[in-house]
C-alpha cells in the first residue's frame, strides 16, 4: 500500500478528487472538501517507528524535512515531488512554559506555543507552504495556473506573498482597506504581490475572491481550500511531539474563519488513529466579542450557523462574521468536548499587557486567547493542576500600533490598566534618581495584585 491523499466531501457525498484538481467545494452539495489520507497504509508502520522517524527529522537541514510541516510529509501531502515543495523551513516554533504568568494565575503548568516565530510571523505559513507547493506541482504537471489569490485579514496575504515569491508564482492579495496593520500591509508589498485594497470588510473580500477564482487559471489560497488545513494541522502534531508524544489537558486558540481549530483537531485525530496518542485534549475557541458568530452559535448548542456583520476589533485578524469553516469547527468542538468563549476589547488588550509584563510580546489575538484562559480559570473550569497550551497565532511585532495605542491609553473601548508610557525628564541625575526610587516602589506593587482585581 502506498501513502496517498485525496479530496473528499466533508459532508460525506461520494466522489474522490485529486489534490491537484482545481476544486474547492463539493460539486454535489456545495460544502467544503477535506483531504483524506490512506490511513490503513500509514498504519502499516508502527506508532513507535513513526515517532522515531519524526524525532530523527526534527532539527535537520535535510530537504524538505527540516520544515516543521514537511517533517510530517507522509501525514500531510505524501504524493508530492520533493523538488516541487516550496518551504522556508517554517514551523519548528517554540513551545515554552510561561512560568511567571502561570504562577500569577495559579495554573503553573501553562505553556505557550509561539506560532508567530515563523517565517512571516504567523501560523499562516504552515498552511501556505502546502498550498503553494501543490500549485508548484500542478504547474509542473502542465496545469495552466497563472497566479494564486487570497482574501486576507493580513496574515494570510503576508504568507501567500512570501511563498508565491519564493516559488516565482504571481500572487494577488485582496485586503479590506484600512483593516489590516501597517506591518501586515507592507509584507505582501515587499514580496511583490499585486495588493488590492477594497472598500469593504474581510467577508466582502472573501466574496470577491471566490468570484475571481472561478477563472481556473487563478488558484484560490484561502483556508476554504483544505490544502491549507493539512499544513496547519501540524501545529497540534508538533505540540504533542514537543511534549514527547504526550497530550495536554487544554489547548486554547483564537479563531476567526475557523480553519485553525479544525486543523488542530484533524492533527490530533490522526495521531490517535496511528496509535501515537490515546487521549484527546479539550479545545477552546476564543473569539473577540465584536466578531463572535461562533460564540453566538455555541450559545444555542450549535443549532444553526450564525452570521453577523463583524465589528472592528483590535484583534483584526479575526474580524470575521461569516466563518467559512464553520461546519468543520463545530464537528471538531463536539469531538473534543470544546468550549467557545469571548473577550471584550478591554479584556483582550489588558490580557496581552499582563502577559507582556512577564516577558512575552503578544499580538491582540493571543490577547483574546489569554483573556479567555483567565475567565475559564476564574470560573474554575480550568483547574490548577491542568496542563494548558495557549496558541499564540502571530508575532507581536506585527501589531506595533496596537502596542503603542495601549501604552498611550488611546485605544477605543480599553482602559489601559497596565500602560507603561516613557517618562520624559531633564538630563539631571538628581531628578532621574528620585524618579527611579518612586517608580520602583510602584512597579513592585503593580506586579503583585493584578490577578485578584479586574485584570
Ligand atoms: C488567521 C488568524 C487567526 C484565525 O485563524 P482562522 O483559521 O481564521 O480561525 C488567528 N490569529 C491570527 C494572528 C491569524 O492570522
Ligand atoms: Zn458534498
Tab-separated table of C-alpha atoms and ligand atoms in Angstrom:
chain	number	residue	atom	x	y	z
A	1	UNK	CA	0.000	0.000	0.000
A	2	UNK	CA	1.238	3.468	-0.801
A	3	UNK	CA	0.814	6.643	1.167
A	4	UNK	CA	-1.668	8.867	-0.610
A	5	UNK	CA	-4.156	11.646	-0.011
A	6	UNK	CA	-7.101	12.988	-1.966
A	7	UNK	CA	-10.013	15.434	-1.668
A	8	UNK	CA	-13.383	14.189	-0.493
A	9	UNK	CA	-16.610	15.964	0.510
A	10	UNK	CA	-16.523	16.837	4.220
A	11	UNK	CA	-20.246	16.020	4.439
A	12	UNK	CA	-19.821	12.540	3.004
A	13	UNK	CA	-21.010	12.848	-0.593
A	14	UNK	CA	-19.442	10.183	-2.795
A	15	UNK	CA	-16.515	11.026	-5.036
A	16	UNK	CA	-12.763	11.454	-4.729
A	17	UNK	CA	-10.767	14.206	-6.397
A	18	UNK	CA	-7.059	14.634	-6.895
A	19	UNK	CA	-5.442	17.218	-4.647
A	20	UNK	CA	-4.037	18.606	-7.895
A	21	UNK	CA	-7.501	19.269	-9.357
A	22	UNK	CA	-8.706	22.869	-9.258
A	23	UNK	CA	-11.639	22.236	-6.959
A	24	UNK	CA	-12.633	23.885	-3.671
A	25	UNK	CA	-16.174	22.716	-2.962
A	26	UNK	CA	-18.162	19.506	-3.301
A	27	UNK	CA	-19.893	19.520	-6.709
A	28	UNK	CA	-22.875	17.690	-5.179
A	29	UNK	CA	-23.700	19.655	-2.001
A	30	UNK	CA	-21.508	22.755	-2.276
A	31	UNK	CA	-19.900	22.068	1.104
A	32	UNK	CA	-16.175	22.167	1.808
A	33	UNK	CA	-13.831	19.368	0.837
A	34	UNK	CA	-11.274	17.780	3.096
A	35	UNK	CA	-8.031	15.992	2.454
A	36	UNK	CA	-8.381	12.313	3.326
A	37	UNK	CA	-5.375	10.044	3.808
A	38	UNK	CA	-4.930	6.357	3.218
A	39	UNK	CA	-4.694	5.717	6.952
A	40	UNK	CA	-4.513	1.959	6.506
A	41	UNK	CA	-1.256	2.400	4.608
A	42	UNK	CA	0.079	4.728	7.312
A	43	UNK	CA	-0.815	2.151	9.967
A	44	UNK	CA	1.479	-0.394	8.335
A	45	UNK	CA	4.224	1.390	10.175
A	46	UNK	CA	4.040	1.145	13.962
A	47	UNK	CA	3.466	4.154	16.196
A	48	UNK	CA	6.940	3.663	17.640
A	49	UNK	CA	8.518	3.641	14.186
A	50	UNK	CA	6.699	6.819	13.159
A	51	UNK	CA	7.744	8.584	16.339
A	52	UNK	CA	11.371	7.620	15.761
A	53	UNK	CA	11.276	8.928	12.179
A	54	UNK	CA	9.808	12.252	13.249
A	55	UNK	CA	12.339	12.586	16.059
A	56	UNK	CA	15.225	11.907	13.688
A	57	UNK	CA	13.994	14.528	11.253
A	58	UNK	CA	13.443	17.276	13.847
A	59	UNK	CA	16.063	19.968	13.525
A	60	UNK	CA	17.685	18.526	10.404
A	61	UNK	CA	18.593	20.607	7.366
A	62	UNK	CA	17.714	17.760	5.034
A	63	UNK	CA	15.244	18.813	2.326
A	64	UNK	CA	12.344	19.025	2.949
A	65	UNK	CA	12.280	17.501	6.434
A	66	UNK	CA	13.886	20.481	8.149
A	67	UNK	CA	10.482	22.159	7.869
A	68	UNK	CA	8.118	21.772	10.819
A	69	UNK	CA	5.435	20.928	8.264
A	70	UNK	CA	7.310	18.681	5.820
A	71	UNK	CA	8.884	16.739	8.660
A	72	UNK	CA	5.450	15.106	8.635
A	73	UNK	CA	5.286	14.852	4.833
A	74	UNK	CA	3.639	11.390	4.753
A	75	UNK	CA	0.876	12.692	7.048
A	76	UNK	CA	0.415	15.974	5.192
A	77	UNK	CA	0.807	15.542	1.436
A	78	UNK	CA	2.596	12.273	0.632
A	79	UNK	CA	2.159	12.350	-3.126
A	80	UNK	CA	4.194	15.449	-3.934
A	81	UNK	CA	7.644	15.511	-5.501
A	82	UNK	CA	10.238	16.928	-3.152
A	83	UNK	CA	11.549	19.253	-5.852
A	84	UNK	CA	8.159	20.976	-6.076
A	85	UNK	CA	7.962	21.746	-2.375
A	86	UNK	CA	8.172	25.446	-1.559
A	87	UNK	CA	9.400	25.782	2.005
A	88	UNK	CA	11.358	28.148	4.184
A	89	UNK	CA	11.563	25.620	6.989
A	90	UNK	CA	8.516	27.116	8.686
A	91	UNK	CA	7.071	25.734	11.891
A	92	UNK	CA	9.549	24.338	14.416
A	93	UNK	CA	8.219	27.036	16.715
A	94	UNK	CA	8.989	27.096	20.398
A	95	UNK	CA	6.617	25.697	22.977
A	96	UNK	CA	7.687	27.184	26.278
A	97	UNK	CA	6.408	27.111	29.803
A	98	UNK	CA	5.075	30.535	30.757
A	99	UNK	CA	6.245	30.048	34.321
A	100	UNK	CA	5.701	33.503	35.714
A	101	UNK	CA	2.279	34.114	34.145
A	102	UNK	CA	1.260	30.598	35.149
A	103	UNK	CA	2.193	31.291	38.772
A	104	UNK	CA	0.338	34.587	38.786
A	105	UNK	CA	-2.918	32.961	37.673
A	106	UNK	CA	-2.452	29.824	39.764
A	107	UNK	CA	-2.035	27.414	36.825
A	108	UNK	CA	1.697	26.652	36.866
A	109	UNK	CA	1.584	24.122	34.034
A	110	UNK	CA	0.839	26.854	31.477
A	111	UNK	CA	2.540	26.720	28.086
A	112	UNK	CA	2.627	28.989	25.058
A	113	UNK	CA	3.106	27.737	21.502
A	114	UNK	CA	4.656	30.691	19.732
A	115	UNK	CA	3.490	30.200	16.160
A	116	UNK	CA	4.419	33.819	15.431
A	117	UNK	CA	8.092	32.801	15.400
A	118	UNK	CA	7.748	31.542	11.869
A	119	UNK	CA	8.822	32.863	8.505
A	120	UNK	CA	6.215	35.622	8.000
A	121	UNK	CA	5.313	35.960	11.666
A	122	UNK	CA	2.119	33.925	11.929
A	123	UNK	CA	0.874	30.343	11.810
A	124	UNK	CA	-0.430	31.015	8.289
A	125	UNK	CA	2.964	29.885	6.951
A	126	UNK	CA	2.116	26.305	7.886
A	127	UNK	CA	-0.831	26.067	5.535
A	128	UNK	CA	0.665	28.220	2.834
A	129	UNK	CA	3.761	26.091	2.296
A	130	UNK	CA	1.459	23.176	1.485
A	131	UNK	CA	-0.847	25.110	-0.803
A	132	UNK	CA	1.885	26.839	-2.786
A	133	UNK	CA	3.810	23.565	-3.076
A	134	UNK	CA	0.716	21.894	-4.510
A	135	UNK	CA	0.428	24.725	-7.032
A	136	UNK	CA	4.063	24.239	-7.982
A	137	UNK	CA	3.336	20.550	-8.539
A	138	UNK	CA	0.269	21.397	-10.641
A	139	UNK	CA	2.294	23.792	-12.781
A	140	UNK	CA	4.942	21.111	-13.240
A	141	UNK	CA	2.156	18.794	-14.417
A	142	UNK	CA	1.248	21.364	-17.057
A	143	UNK	CA	-1.861	22.867	-15.425
A	144	UNK	CA	-2.421	26.438	-16.652
A	145	UNK	CA	-2.296	28.235	-13.279
A	146	UNK	CA	-1.065	31.788	-13.734
A	147	UNK	CA	-1.471	33.161	-10.224
A	148	UNK	CA	-2.600	32.432	-6.667
A	149	UNK	CA	-5.110	34.689	-4.891
A	150	UNK	CA	-6.478	35.154	-1.384
A	151	UNK	CA	-8.683	37.468	0.627
A	152	UNK	CA	-6.997	38.230	3.906
A	153	UNK	CA	-7.191	39.889	7.276
A	154	UNK	CA	-3.452	40.454	6.942
A	155	UNK	CA	-1.516	37.327	7.835
A	156	UNK	CA	-2.766	35.092	5.021
A	157	UNK	CA	-1.681	37.666	2.449
A	158	UNK	CA	1.756	38.008	4.048
A	159	UNK	CA	2.263	34.247	3.931
A	160	UNK	CA	0.853	33.839	0.422
A	161	UNK	CA	3.002	36.646	-0.956
A	162	UNK	CA	6.175	35.231	0.594
A	163	UNK	CA	5.690	31.629	-0.539
A	164	UNK	CA	4.500	32.630	-4.002
A	165	UNK	CA	7.531	34.894	-4.361
A	166	UNK	CA	9.837	32.072	-3.284
A	167	UNK	CA	8.291	29.906	-5.999
A	168	UNK	CA	8.168	32.634	-8.644
A	169	UNK	CA	4.375	32.461	-8.925
A	170	UNK	CA	2.415	35.751	-9.150
A	171	UNK	CA	0.258	36.432	-6.054
A	172	UNK	CA	-2.889	38.521	-5.796
A	173	UNK	CA	-3.994	39.612	-2.333
A	174	UNK	CA	-7.321	41.215	-1.559
A	175	UNK	CA	-7.449	43.181	1.664
A	176	UNK	CA	-10.136	45.145	3.472
A	177	UNK	CA	-8.922	48.721	3.189
A	178	UNK	CA	-7.699	50.182	6.485
A	179	UNK	CA	-8.422	46.993	8.443
A	180	UNK	CA	-5.012	45.317	8.497
A	181	UNK	CA	-1.959	46.575	10.379
A	182	UNK	CA	0.683	48.643	8.567
A	183	UNK	CA	3.189	45.880	9.221
A	184	UNK	CA	0.908	43.291	7.595
A	185	UNK	CA	0.203	45.571	4.625
A	186	UNK	CA	3.865	46.144	3.842
A	187	UNK	CA	4.721	42.422	3.817
A	188	UNK	CA	2.981	41.480	0.512
A	189	UNK	CA	4.031	44.806	-0.983
A	190	UNK	CA	7.663	43.973	-0.268
A	191	UNK	CA	7.240	40.451	-1.650
A	192	UNK	CA	5.937	41.799	-4.948
A	193	UNK	CA	2.310	40.679	-4.753
A	194	UNK	CA	-0.470	42.522	-6.516
A	195	UNK	CA	-2.095	44.185	-3.492
A	196	UNK	CA	-5.737	45.182	-3.929
A	197	UNK	CA	-7.279	47.121	-1.041
A	198	UNK	CA	-11.073	47.048	-1.255
A	199	UNK	CA	-13.531	49.354	0.438
A	200	UNK	CA	-15.243	46.549	2.381
A	201	UNK	CA	-14.592	44.119	5.237
A	202	UNK	CA	-12.983	40.648	5.126
A	203	UNK	CA	-16.279	38.930	4.362
A	204	UNK	CA	-16.705	41.296	1.386
A	205	UNK	CA	-13.182	40.462	0.169
A	206	UNK	CA	-13.955	36.756	0.546
A	207	UNK	CA	-16.986	37.117	-1.751
A	208	UNK	CA	-14.865	38.889	-4.380
A	209	UNK	CA	-12.046	36.341	-4.327
A	210	UNK	CA	-14.481	33.466	-4.751
A	211	UNK	CA	-15.805	35.163	-7.892
A	212	UNK	CA	-12.420	35.893	-9.457
A	213	UNK	CA	-11.144	32.368	-8.791
A	214	UNK	CA	-13.946	30.887	-10.870
A	215	UNK	CA	-11.354	31.545	-13.557
A	216	UNK	CA	-9.349	28.338	-13.116
A	217	UNK	CA	-6.055	29.998	-14.000
A	218	UNK	CA	-6.236	31.894	-10.694
A	219	UNK	CA	-5.928	29.452	-7.823
A	220	UNK	CA	-7.737	30.159	-4.539
A	221	UNK	CA	-5.455	30.214	-1.493
A	222	UNK	CA	-7.969	30.847	1.302
A	223	UNK	CA	-8.485	28.248	4.004
A	224	UNK	CA	-11.720	27.028	2.409
A	225	UNK	CA	-9.099	25.321	0.249
A	226	UNK	CA	-8.457	22.354	2.504
A	227	UNK	CA	-4.813	22.001	1.459
A	228	UNK	CA	-4.192	24.823	3.929
A	229	UNK	CA	-5.689	22.766	6.756
A	230	UNK	CA	-3.251	19.919	6.085
A	231	UNK	CA	-0.317	22.191	6.813
A	232	UNK	CA	-1.946	23.866	9.788
A	233	UNK	CA	-2.745	20.570	11.457
A	234	UNK	CA	0.973	20.153	12.152
A	235	UNK	CA	0.584	22.684	14.995
A	236	UNK	CA	-1.112	20.140	17.210
A	237	UNK	CA	1.154	17.333	15.994
A	238	UNK	CA	4.234	19.395	16.772
A	239	UNK	CA	2.903	20.287	20.237
A	240	UNK	CA	2.429	16.607	21.026
A	241	UNK	CA	5.895	15.772	19.732
A	242	UNK	CA	7.395	18.599	21.810
A	243	UNK	CA	5.776	17.056	24.902
A	244	UNK	CA	7.486	13.749	23.998
A	245	UNK	CA	4.251	12.494	22.488
A	246	UNK	CA	2.070	13.393	25.467
A	247	UNK	CA	-1.205	15.292	25.254
A	248	UNK	CA	-2.011	18.416	27.316
A	249	UNK	CA	-5.375	18.842	29.051
A	250	UNK	CA	-6.348	22.002	27.178
A	251	UNK	CA	-5.455	23.864	24.002
A	252	UNK	CA	-6.786	27.405	23.597
A	253	UNK	CA	-6.723	29.158	20.213
A	254	UNK	CA	-8.115	32.466	18.891
A	255	UNK	CA	-10.443	31.814	15.948
A	256	UNK	CA	-11.950	33.743	13.029
A	257	UNK	CA	-12.593	31.855	9.813
A	258	UNK	CA	-12.312	28.612	11.865
A	259	UNK	CA	-9.763	26.837	9.688
A	260	UNK	CA	-7.236	26.791	12.517
A	261	UNK	CA	-9.348	24.984	15.112
A	262	UNK	CA	-10.489	22.453	12.515
A	263	UNK	CA	-6.832	21.846	11.704
A	264	UNK	CA	-5.883	21.372	15.365
A	265	UNK	CA	-8.495	18.681	15.694
A	266	UNK	CA	-7.516	16.975	12.450
A	267	UNK	CA	-3.888	16.633	13.525
A	268	UNK	CA	-4.818	15.158	16.892
A	269	UNK	CA	-7.274	12.684	15.406
A	270	UNK	CA	-4.614	11.422	13.015
A	271	UNK	CA	-2.199	10.841	15.902
A	272	UNK	CA	-4.912	8.900	17.694
A	273	UNK	CA	-5.674	6.776	14.643
A	274	UNK	CA	-1.992	5.967	14.286
A	275	UNK	CA	-1.874	4.849	17.924
A	276	UNK	CA	0.609	7.570	18.878
A	277	UNK	CA	-1.728	9.109	21.475
A	278	UNK	CA	-4.670	7.599	23.300
A	279	UNK	CA	-6.386	10.621	24.808
A	280	UNK	CA	-7.541	13.941	23.418
A	281	UNK	CA	-7.239	17.413	24.933
A	282	UNK	CA	-10.211	19.709	25.369
A	283	UNK	CA	-10.187	22.534	22.839
A	284	UNK	CA	-11.197	26.128	23.493
A	285	UNK	CA	-12.089	28.507	20.673
A	286	UNK	CA	-11.554	32.122	21.721
A	287	UNK	CA	-13.407	34.903	19.911
A	288	UNK	CA	-13.444	38.681	20.079
A	289	UNK	CA	-16.826	39.830	21.381
A	290	UNK	CA	-17.059	42.218	18.418
A	291	UNK	CA	-16.686	39.346	15.951
A	292	UNK	CA	-18.327	36.412	17.691
A	293	UNK	CA	-20.548	34.394	15.325
A	294	UNK	CA	-19.217	31.062	16.634
A	295	UNK	CA	-19.766	32.111	20.240
A	296	UNK	CA	-23.364	33.035	19.464
A	297	UNK	CA	-23.942	29.753	17.721
A	298	UNK	CA	-22.356	27.887	20.661
A	299	UNK	CA	-24.842	29.602	22.984
A	300	UNK	CA	-27.658	27.827	21.137
A	301	UNK	CA	-25.876	24.460	21.225
A	302	UNK	CA	-24.782	24.909	17.592
A	303	UNK	CA	-28.417	24.625	16.469
A	304	UNK	CA	-27.580	26.702	13.424
A	305	UNK	CA	-24.817	28.755	11.901
A	306	UNK	CA	-24.905	32.392	12.986
A	307	UNK	CA	-23.642	35.007	10.539
A	308	UNK	CA	-23.108	38.581	11.665
A	309	UNK	CA	-21.548	41.792	10.428
A	310	UNK	CA	-18.294	41.710	12.389
A	311	UNK	CA	-17.474	44.959	14.182
A	312	UNK	CA	-13.991	46.485	14.162
A	313	UNK	CA	-11.781	44.838	16.780
A	314	UNK	CA	-8.163	45.225	17.837
A	315	UNK	CA	-7.912	41.513	17.035
A	316	UNK	CA	-8.162	42.444	13.360
A	317	UNK	CA	-7.076	39.056	12.003
A	318	UNK	CA	-10.232	37.512	13.452
A	319	UNK	CA	-12.713	40.214	12.445
A	320	UNK	CA	-14.860	37.762	10.508
A	321	UNK	CA	-18.646	37.486	10.609
A	322	UNK	CA	-19.256	34.605	8.212
A	323	UNK	CA	-16.691	31.896	9.005
A	324	UNK	CA	-16.120	29.603	6.054
A	325	UNK	CA	-15.016	26.533	8.061
A	326	UNK	CA	-17.999	26.660	10.436
A	327	UNK	CA	-19.153	23.056	9.903
A	328	UNK	CA	-15.662	21.653	10.375
A	329	UNK	CA	-15.156	23.681	13.551
A	330	UNK	CA	-18.452	22.582	15.087
A	331	UNK	CA	-17.665	18.939	14.457
A	332	UNK	CA	-14.222	19.435	15.992
A	333	UNK	CA	-15.593	21.169	19.088
A	334	UNK	CA	-18.154	18.424	19.575
A	335	UNK	CA	-15.498	15.700	19.346
A	336	UNK	CA	-13.094	17.472	21.704
A	337	UNK	CA	-15.603	18.480	24.403
A	338	UNK	CA	-14.912	22.015	23.266
A	339	UNK	CA	-15.763	25.411	24.703
A	340	UNK	CA	-16.265	28.731	22.929
A	341	UNK	CA	-15.650	31.872	24.978
A	342	UNK	CA	-15.245	35.514	24.064
A	343	UNK	CA	-13.261	38.574	25.153
A	344	UNK	CA	-14.055	42.278	25.010
A	345	UNK	CA	-11.603	44.832	23.651
A	346	UNK	CA	-10.747	45.834	27.211
A	347	UNK	CA	-10.162	42.245	28.258
A	348	UNK	CA	-8.014	41.260	25.276
A	349	UNK	CA	-5.819	44.351	25.440
A	350	UNK	CA	-5.192	44.112	29.176
A	351	UNK	CA	-4.616	40.358	28.983
A	352	UNK	CA	-1.977	40.946	26.308
A	353	UNK	CA	-0.412	43.612	28.515
A	354	UNK	CA	-0.154	41.467	31.656
A	355	UNK	CA	1.424	38.683	29.584
A	356	UNK	CA	3.913	41.179	28.156
A	357	UNK	CA	4.775	42.102	31.732
A	358	UNK	CA	6.015	38.546	32.169
A	359	UNK	CA	8.353	38.803	29.191
A	360	UNK	CA	6.109	37.885	26.281
A	361	UNK	CA	5.251	40.183	23.377
A	362	UNK	CA	1.745	39.166	22.485
A	363	UNK	CA	-0.378	40.025	19.469
A	364	UNK	CA	-4.018	41.050	20.109
A	365	UNK	CA	-5.327	37.619	19.041
A	366	UNK	CA	-3.136	35.945	21.606
A	367	UNK	CA	-4.634	38.526	23.979
A	368	UNK	CA	-8.074	37.105	23.159
A	369	UNK	CA	-6.875	33.579	23.966
A	370	UNK	CA	-5.268	34.708	27.219
A	371	UNK	CA	-8.356	36.647	28.312
A	372	UNK	CA	-10.419	33.527	27.714
A	373	UNK	CA	-7.888	31.472	29.691
A	374	UNK	CA	-8.201	33.900	32.603
A	375	UNK	CA	-12.014	33.654	32.522
A	376	UNK	CA	-12.011	29.856	32.489
A	377	UNK	CA	-9.532	29.754	35.381
A	378	UNK	CA	-11.572	32.238	37.446
A	379	UNK	CA	-14.681	30.180	36.752
A	380	UNK	CA	-12.941	27.005	37.932
A	381	UNK	CA	-13.363	25.237	34.597
A	382	UNK	CA	-9.620	25.127	34.036
A	383	UNK	CA	-8.158	23.744	37.269
A	384	UNK	CA	-4.889	24.491	38.996
A	385	UNK	CA	-3.249	21.193	38.102
A	386	UNK	CA	-4.305	21.227	34.443
A	387	UNK	CA	-1.735	21.427	31.701
A	388	UNK	CA	-2.769	24.207	29.332
A	389	UNK	CA	-1.355	25.290	25.973
A	390	UNK	CA	-2.231	28.717	24.595
A	391	UNK	CA	-1.580	29.052	20.901
A	392	UNK	CA	-0.028	32.403	20.122
A	393	UNK	CA	-1.009	32.844	16.492
A	394	UNK	CA	1.130	35.794	15.393
A	395	UNK	CA	4.163	37.801	16.380
A	396	UNK	CA	3.530	40.913	18.477
A	397	UNK	CA	5.864	42.943	16.273
A	398	UNK	CA	3.243	42.802	13.502
A	399	UNK	CA	0.913	44.858	15.696
A	400	UNK	CA	3.005	47.815	16.796
A	401	UNK	CA	0.132	50.302	16.569
A	402	UNK	CA	-1.847	48.139	18.995
A	403	UNK	CA	1.029	48.243	21.492
A	404	UNK	CA	1.609	51.955	21.036
A	405	UNK	CA	-2.103	52.720	21.394
A	406	UNK	CA	-2.293	50.617	24.537
A	407	UNK	CA	0.630	52.246	26.279
A	408	UNK	CA	-0.607	55.703	25.239
A	409	UNK	CA	-4.036	54.656	26.546
A	410	UNK	CA	-5.775	55.778	23.355
A	411	UNK	CA	-7.459	52.510	22.299
A	412	UNK	CA	-11.197	52.544	21.755
A	413	UNK	CA	-13.081	50.673	24.464
A	414	UNK	CA	-9.952	49.954	26.507
A	415	UNK	CA	-8.878	51.256	29.903
A	416	UNK	CA	-5.155	50.517	29.779
A	417	UNK	CA	-4.645	49.423	33.376
A	418	UNK	CA	-1.076	48.297	32.713
A	419	UNK	CA	0.057	51.150	30.463
A	420	UNK	CA	3.723	51.907	30.867
A	421	UNK	CA	4.467	55.130	28.976
A	422	UNK	CA	8.004	56.510	28.896
A	423	UNK	CA	8.801	59.332	31.310
A	424	UNK	CA	10.415	62.435	29.861
A	425	UNK	CA	12.971	64.072	32.153
A	426	UNK	CA	15.682	66.722	32.045
A	427	UNK	CA	19.249	65.322	31.985
A	428	UNK	CA	19.608	65.917	35.734
A	429	UNK	CA	20.957	62.988	37.826
A	430	UNK	CA	19.023	64.035	40.942
A	431	UNK	CA	15.699	64.147	39.124
A	432	UNK	CA	16.456	60.802	37.441
A	433	UNK	CA	17.401	59.227	40.764
A	434	UNK	CA	14.247	60.460	42.520
A	435	UNK	CA	12.097	59.213	39.707
A	436	UNK	CA	13.677	55.754	39.777
A	437	UNK	CA	13.122	55.489	43.518
A	438	UNK	CA	9.477	56.453	43.308
A	439	UNK	CA	8.773	54.245	40.314
A	440	UNK	CA	10.445	51.089	41.606
A	441	UNK	CA	8.065	51.051	44.586
A	442	UNK	CA	5.097	51.424	42.291
A	443	UNK	CA	6.319	48.718	39.911
A	444	UNK	CA	6.625	46.208	42.734
A	445	UNK	CA	3.105	46.980	43.944
A	446	UNK	CA	1.573	46.612	40.480
A	447	UNK	CA	3.188	43.264	39.809
A	448	UNK	CA	1.660	41.704	42.890
A	449	UNK	CA	-2.066	42.178	42.757
A	450	UNK	CA	-3.486	42.346	39.229
A	451	UNK	CA	-4.947	38.820	39.264
A	452	UNK	CA	-7.174	39.468	42.295
A	453	UNK	CA	-8.615	42.582	40.708
A	454	UNK	CA	-10.007	43.136	37.271
A	455	UNK	CA	-7.044	42.498	35.018
B	1	LIG	C1	-5.823	33.839	10.716
B	1	LIG	C2	-5.551	34.173	12.127
B	1	LIG	C3	-6.355	33.688	13.170
B	1	LIG	C4	-7.604	32.899	12.940
B	1	LIG	O1	-7.449	31.728	12.188
B	1	LIG	P1	-8.736	31.110	11.437
B	1	LIG	O2	-8.222	29.904	10.772
B	1	LIG	O3	-9.214	32.161	10.507
B	1	LIG	O4	-9.752	30.818	12.503
B	1	LIG	C5	-5.993	33.979	14.474
B	1	LIG	N1	-4.917	34.739	14.740
B	1	LIG	C6	-4.131	35.243	13.771
B	1	LIG	C7	-2.971	36.080	14.144
B	1	LIG	C8	-4.422	34.968	12.433
B	1	LIG	O5	-3.641	35.483	11.476
B	2	LIG	ZN1	-20.941	17.092	-0.634
